[in-house]
Amino acid sequence: GVAYGLRDSLELLRALGVDAERGRVSGGGARSALWLRIVASVLGLPLERTAASEEGAAFGAALLGGVATGVFADAAEAVASCVHVTDRIEPDPAWQAVYEDGYARFRMLYPALRPLEES
């Protein structure tokens, strides 16, 4: 469900014209190669694990702070200077078809179950 929720977010970005070529991951979930392989397969994108995997959101906030204070010209410069990829996890083609079917079911079930949350 979490991976399908991430896929929903990716599809919203695509609808806005964002053409994602890869994803970057950090934090607790990034420790699991299996989890990353599942997410990469659901998204249909390679995922890159970063060296600052434990800091996650705080690291991103620090980079944006650097942009705001003029340490970096923009977010792209901050990322290029400070974010280092340690490895890359590719989607598993054999898993993608199965997850694509699961995603279609998720898209049908999620809105159908929403009224149950309100009761």
XYZ file of N, CA, C and O in Angstrom:
476
model
N 0.797 -1.191 0.000
C 0.000 0.000 0.000
C 0.846 1.263 0.000
O 0.518 2.244 -0.669
N 1.930 1.267 0.768
C 2.793 2.448 0.818
C 3.430 2.687 -0.553
O 3.454 3.820 -1.054
N 3.913 1.635 -1.166
C 4.536 1.775 -2.490
C 3.514 2.262 -3.514
O 3.832 3.108 -4.368
N 2.293 1.777 -3.424
C 1.252 2.237 -4.346
C 0.884 3.691 -4.068
O 0.584 4.454 -4.994
N 0.911 4.108 -2.819
C 0.681 5.508 -2.489
C 1.764 6.401 -3.084
O 1.473 7.491 -3.600
N 3.008 5.933 -3.037
C 4.093 6.670 -3.667
C 3.890 6.740 -5.176
O 4.143 7.771 -5.805
N 3.397 5.656 -5.747
C 3.114 5.631 -7.191
C 2.029 6.649 -7.531
O 2.113 7.346 -8.548
N 0.998 6.757 -6.676
C -0.035 7.775 -6.885
C 0.584 9.167 -6.944
O 0.240 9.976 -7.810
N 1.490 9.446 -6.015
C 2.154 10.755 -5.998
C 2.976 10.967 -7.261
O 2.966 12.058 -7.848
N 3.665 9.930 -7.710
C 4.441 10.016 -8.945
C 3.524 10.303 -10.128
O 3.845 11.123 -10.990
N 2.375 9.643 -10.172
C 1.433 9.868 -11.284
C 0.898 11.298 -11.271
O 0.688 11.893 -12.336
N 0.681 11.876 -10.086
C 0.260 13.281 -9.996
C 1.345 14.201 -10.560
O 1.050 15.155 -11.292
N 2.590 13.918 -10.221
C 3.695 14.717 -10.754
C 3.785 14.584 -12.269
O 3.998 15.579 -12.982
N 3.604 13.380 -12.777
C 3.641 13.172 -14.225
C 2.529 13.948 -14.913
O 2.735 14.517 -15.990
N 1.352 13.992 -14.292
C 0.224 14.741 -14.856
C 0.539 16.241 -14.924
O -0.024 16.954 -15.755
N 1.438 16.701 -14.054
C 1.853 18.109 -14.054
C 3.020 18.371 -15.004
O 3.520 19.489 -15.095
N 3.478 17.314 -15.677
C 4.553 17.461 -16.645
C 5.936 17.106 -16.144
O 6.919 17.288 -16.859
N 6.036 16.590 -14.930
C 7.338 16.193 -14.397
C 7.724 14.842 -14.998
O 6.942 13.896 -14.961
N 8.911 14.771 -15.563
C 9.393 13.532 -16.174
C 10.510 12.964 -15.303
O 11.685 13.281 -15.497
N 10.133 12.173 -14.322
C 11.112 11.592 -13.398
C 11.893 10.481 -14.081
O 11.302 9.603 -14.714
N 13.202 10.529 -13.935
C 14.075 9.499 -14.491
C 14.573 8.545 -13.425
O 15.007 7.445 -13.717
N 14.532 9.008 -12.147
C 15.014 8.207 -11.028
C 14.459 8.820 -9.746
O 13.978 9.945 -9.748
N 14.570 8.058 -8.671
C 14.189 8.565 -7.364
C 15.376 8.474 -6.428
O 16.279 7.662 -6.639
N 15.372 9.297 -5.414
C 16.418 9.245 -4.391
C 15.771 8.846 -3.081
O 14.664 9.292 -2.760
N 16.451 8.013 -2.328
C 15.890 7.500 -1.075
C 16.868 7.689 0.069
O 18.082 7.671 -0.111
N 16.288 7.887 1.261
C 17.077 8.003 2.480
C 16.186 7.613 3.640
O 14.993 7.378 3.467
N 16.748 7.539 4.821
C 15.966 7.210 6.000
C 15.894 5.710 6.240
O 16.565 4.913 5.579
N 15.051 5.346 7.202
C 14.964 3.957 7.649
C 14.649 2.960 6.557
O 15.267 1.902 6.466
N 13.676 3.285 5.707
C 13.305 2.356 4.634
C 14.421 2.116 3.640
O 14.464 1.071 2.988
N 15.330 3.068 3.524
C 16.430 2.936 2.569
C 17.444 1.879 2.986
O 18.298 1.493 2.206
N 17.338 1.392 4.217
C 18.263 0.338 4.674
C 17.945 -1.019 4.060
O 18.804 -1.892 4.018
N 16.713 -1.221 3.630
C 16.285 -2.526 3.133
C 16.366 -2.604 1.613
O 15.605 -1.943 0.897
N 17.262 -3.447 1.125
C 17.385 -3.648 -0.325
C 16.101 -4.228 -0.910
O 15.694 -3.852 -2.014
N 15.447 -5.126 -0.175
C 14.195 -5.717 -0.663
C 13.118 -4.645 -0.806
O 12.434 -4.575 -1.824
N 12.959 -3.807 0.234
C 11.958 -2.739 0.183
C 12.219 -1.813 -1.002
O 11.303 -1.441 -1.741
N 13.471 -1.449 -1.221
C 13.799 -0.555 -2.323
C 13.530 -1.209 -3.670
O 13.092 -0.552 -4.611
N 13.775 -2.492 -3.755
C 13.499 -3.217 -5.005
C 12.002 -3.247 -5.278
O 11.562 -3.102 -6.420
N 11.191 -3.427 -4.231
C 9.737 -3.400 -4.381
C 9.289 -2.020 -4.849
O 8.539 -1.890 -5.832
N 9.743 -0.969 -4.166
C 9.324 0.393 -4.521
C 9.789 0.744 -5.933
O 9.026 1.310 -6.727
N 11.018 0.419 -6.278
C 11.521 0.691 -7.627
C 10.661 -0.006 -8.676
O 10.339 0.578 -9.717
N 10.251 -1.238 -8.383
C 9.433 -1.998 -9.322
C 8.028 -1.421 -9.437
O 7.460 -1.378 -10.527
N 7.461 -0.970 -8.327
C 6.129 -0.345 -8.360
C 6.180 0.973 -9.124
O 5.294 1.268 -9.936
N 7.218 1.767 -8.886
C 7.344 3.062 -9.540
C 7.813 2.952 -10.987
O 7.592 3.854 -11.789
N 8.509 1.856 -11.292
C 9.094 1.723 -12.623
C 10.273 2.666 -12.819
O 10.585 3.077 -13.928
N 10.929 2.996 -11.694
C 12.077 3.904 -11.718
C 13.225 3.322 -10.914
O 12.993 2.705 -9.871
N 14.454 3.557 -11.348
C 15.571 3.192 -10.484
C 15.600 4.125 -9.273
O 15.191 5.284 -9.368
N 16.042 3.607 -8.155
C 16.164 4.393 -6.932
C 17.633 4.493 -6.563
O 18.371 3.514 -6.645
N 18.044 5.677 -6.144
C 19.417 5.895 -5.733
C 19.453 6.158 -4.233
O 18.795 7.069 -3.733
N 20.233 5.340 -3.539
C 20.413 5.519 -2.099
C 21.516 6.554 -1.892
O 22.550 6.507 -2.556
N 21.266 7.475 -0.963
C 22.239 8.548 -0.730
C 23.085 8.271 0.506
O 22.682 7.535 1.399
N 24.257 8.887 0.543
C 25.183 8.700 1.665
C 24.588 9.220 2.962
O 24.795 8.641 4.020
N 23.848 10.304 2.908
C 23.226 10.881 4.111
C 21.862 10.235 4.311
O 20.833 10.884 4.320
N 21.863 8.921 4.484
C 20.598 8.188 4.513
C 19.850 8.318 5.833
O 18.647 8.152 5.881
N 20.528 8.606 6.915
C 19.848 8.674 8.214
C 19.224 10.029 8.499
O 18.259 10.133 9.231
N 19.790 11.080 7.940
C 19.323 12.425 8.252
C 18.019 12.772 7.538
O 17.230 13.564 8.021
N 17.799 12.232 6.348
C 16.569 12.404 5.598
C 16.087 13.835 5.478
O 16.761 14.692 4.912
N 14.908 14.106 6.027
C 14.271 15.416 5.891
C 15.113 16.531 6.498
O 15.166 17.647 5.959
N 15.791 16.266 7.607
C 16.616 17.299 8.238
C 17.757 17.723 7.305
O 18.107 18.906 7.226
N 18.318 16.777 6.585
C 19.393 17.080 5.643
C 18.856 17.969 4.524
O 19.480 18.967 4.147
N 17.680 17.623 4.009
C 17.057 18.447 2.969
C 16.755 19.846 3.462
O 16.967 20.834 2.744
N 16.266 19.947 4.694
C 15.990 21.262 5.277
C 17.275 22.076 5.404
O 17.278 23.290 5.144
N 18.366 21.435 5.785
C 19.649 22.133 5.901
C 20.109 22.644 4.528
O 20.614 23.768 4.417
N 19.907 21.829 3.491
C 20.279 22.275 2.143
C 19.452 23.490 1.736
O 19.989 24.459 1.177
N 18.149 23.454 2.002
C 17.298 24.599 1.668
C 17.689 25.826 2.486
O 17.629 26.962 1.984
N 18.098 25.616 3.735
C 18.605 26.718 4.537
C 19.852 27.328 3.908
O 20.032 28.555 3.920
N 20.692 26.480 3.358
C 21.877 26.966 2.655
C 21.525 27.785 1.434
O 22.188 28.782 1.120
N 20.471 27.406 0.739
C 19.998 28.192 -0.404
C 19.464 29.539 0.083
O 19.791 30.597 -0.461
N 18.648 29.505 1.140
C 18.033 30.729 1.667
C 19.068 31.734 2.161
O 18.862 32.948 2.056
N 20.185 31.252 2.685
C 21.214 32.155 3.230
C 22.309 32.483 2.220
O 23.258 33.186 2.548
N 22.188 31.957 1.001
C 23.155 32.292 -0.035
C 24.377 31.408 -0.099
O 25.286 31.667 -0.885
N 24.427 30.367 0.718
C 25.558 29.436 0.643
C 25.566 28.757 -0.727
O 26.627 28.524 -1.315
N 24.368 28.449 -1.227
C 24.203 27.846 -2.551
C 23.312 28.768 -3.382
O 22.388 29.397 -2.855
N 23.553 28.805 -4.670
C 22.753 29.657 -5.558
C 21.319 29.161 -5.674
O 20.389 29.953 -5.760
N 21.148 27.846 -5.683
C 19.813 27.258 -5.803
C 19.851 25.819 -5.301
O 20.905 25.302 -4.914
N 18.678 25.178 -5.301
C 18.583 23.806 -4.788
C 19.433 22.837 -5.612
O 20.035 21.916 -5.059
N 19.493 23.052 -6.921
C 20.287 22.155 -7.768
C 21.767 22.197 -7.369
O 22.428 21.157 -7.305
N 22.272 23.394 -7.086
C 23.675 23.510 -6.660
C 23.888 22.845 -5.302
O 24.900 22.163 -5.082
N 22.948 23.026 -4.387
C 23.056 22.411 -3.063
C 23.113 20.893 -3.179
O 23.956 20.249 -2.543
N 22.231 20.333 -3.982
C 22.202 18.880 -4.164
C 23.483 18.397 -4.828
O 24.095 17.418 -4.389
N 23.911 19.087 -5.880
C 25.131 18.680 -6.582
C 26.348 18.717 -5.658
O 27.241 17.874 -5.758
N 26.363 19.668 -4.734
C 27.500 19.814 -3.823
C 27.484 18.820 -2.666
O 28.538 18.414 -2.190
N 26.299 18.461 -2.198
C 26.208 17.749 -0.914
C 25.591 16.355 -0.957
O 25.777 15.586 -0.014
N 24.838 16.033 -1.978
C 24.163 14.738 -2.016
C 25.007 13.771 -2.841
O 25.294 14.034 -4.010
N 25.378 12.673 -2.213
C 26.231 11.689 -2.873
C 25.516 10.341 -2.911
O 25.077 9.829 -1.879
N 25.413 9.775 -4.098
C 24.742 8.496 -4.302
C 25.702 7.366 -3.977
O 26.850 7.365 -4.434
N 25.223 6.412 -3.172
C 26.073 5.273 -2.805
C 25.781 4.026 -3.627
O 26.677 3.235 -3.868
N 24.518 3.835 -4.017
C 24.190 2.722 -4.897
C 22.851 2.971 -5.572
O 22.139 3.909 -5.247
N 22.556 2.124 -6.542
C 21.358 2.277 -7.369
C 20.616 0.956 -7.398
O 21.226 -0.094 -7.623
N 19.315 1.014 -7.183
C 18.472 -0.182 -7.193
C 17.554 -0.075 -8.399
O 16.789 0.880 -8.531
N 17.646 -1.038 -9.281
C 16.837 -1.031 -10.504
C 15.505 -1.746 -10.271
O 15.422 -2.677 -9.464
N 14.464 -1.326 -10.991
C 13.204 -2.078 -10.939
C 13.430 -3.491 -11.471
O 14.254 -3.701 -12.355
N 12.706 -4.448 -10.913
C 12.793 -5.829 -11.381
C 11.708 -6.031 -12.442
O 10.523 -5.985 -12.127
N 12.098 -6.238 -13.706
C 11.102 -6.376 -14.777
C 10.087 -7.491 -14.516
O 8.912 -7.363 -14.863
N 10.525 -8.578 -13.884
C 9.604 -9.688 -13.600
C 8.563 -9.285 -12.568
O 7.445 -9.805 -12.569
N 8.906 -8.380 -11.680
C 7.974 -7.928 -10.642
C 7.055 -6.825 -11.149
O 5.944 -6.657 -10.650
N 7.520 -6.049 -12.130
C 6.762 -4.886 -12.566
C 5.364 -5.226 -13.059
O 4.408 -4.519 -12.726
N 5.220 -6.291 -13.834
C 3.896 -6.658 -14.352
C 2.948 -7.011 -13.215
O 1.779 -6.609 -13.218
N 3.427 -7.736 -12.235
C 2.599 -8.106 -11.080
C 2.190 -6.866 -10.308
O 1.021 -6.701 -9.936
N 3.142 -5.984 -10.057
C 2.833 -4.759 -9.315
C 1.930 -3.824 -10.116
O 1.134 -3.088 -9.544
N 2.046 -3.841 -11.428
C 1.161 -3.015 -12.262
C -0.288 -3.468 -12.094
O -1.194 -2.645 -11.955
N -0.516 -4.771 -12.071
C -1.863 -5.300 -11.815
C -2.333 -4.908 -10.409
O -3.486 -4.519 -10.220
N -1.447 -5.022 -9.435
C -1.788 -4.633 -8.063
C -2.111 -3.156 -7.958
O -3.031 -2.759 -7.235
N -1.380 -2.338 -8.700
C -1.639 -0.901 -8.663
C -3.020 -0.581 -9.240
O -3.737 0.276 -8.706
N -3.402 -1.273 -10.289
C -4.739 -1.055 -10.864
C -5.822 -1.388 -9.835
O -6.814 -0.657 -9.697
N -5.644 -2.470 -9.090
C -6.611 -2.833 -8.039
C -6.602 -1.788 -6.918
O -7.651 -1.402 -6.403
N -5.425 -1.329 -6.534
C -5.302 -0.288 -5.509
C -6.072 0.960 -5.931
O -6.795 1.553 -5.131
N -5.917 1.362 -7.182
C -6.597 2.567 -7.678
C -8.120 2.414 -7.621
O -8.828 3.396 -7.423
N -8.621 1.204 -7.777
C -10.072 0.978 -7.691
C -10.528 0.890 -6.237
O -11.578 1.420 -5.883
N -9.760 0.211 -5.400
C -10.186 -0.032 -4.027
C -10.047 1.174 -3.106
O -10.889 1.395 -2.247
N -9.003 1.937 -3.275
C -8.740 3.029 -2.342
C -9.920 4.001 -2.249
O -10.415 4.266 -1.159
N -10.433 4.522 -3.361
C -11.588 5.430 -3.235
C -12.852 4.721 -2.758
O -13.689 5.312 -2.074
N -12.985 3.447 -3.090
C -14.177 2.700 -2.675
C -14.199 2.494 -1.159
O -15.271 2.437 -0.547
N -13.029 2.405 -0.533
C -12.951 2.177 0.912
C -12.944 3.482 1.733
O -13.153 3.438 2.929
N -12.737 4.601 1.083
C -12.655 5.884 1.790
C -13.883 6.158 2.666
O -13.723 6.621 3.805
N -15.128 5.877 2.239
C -16.278 6.140 3.107
C -16.237 5.359 4.427
O -16.826 5.788 5.419
N -15.548 4.235 4.476
C -15.449 3.462 5.700
C -14.639 4.195 6.764
O -14.841 3.969 7.957
N -13.710 5.061 6.359
C -12.934 5.842 7.299
C -13.817 6.823 8.058
O -13.552 7.163 9.193
N -14.866 7.300 7.406
C -15.723 8.318 7.985
C -16.790 7.756 8.910
O -17.423 8.485 9.635
N -16.979 6.446 8.875
C -18.036 5.878 9.717
C -17.513 5.383 11.049
O -16.434 5.458 11.431
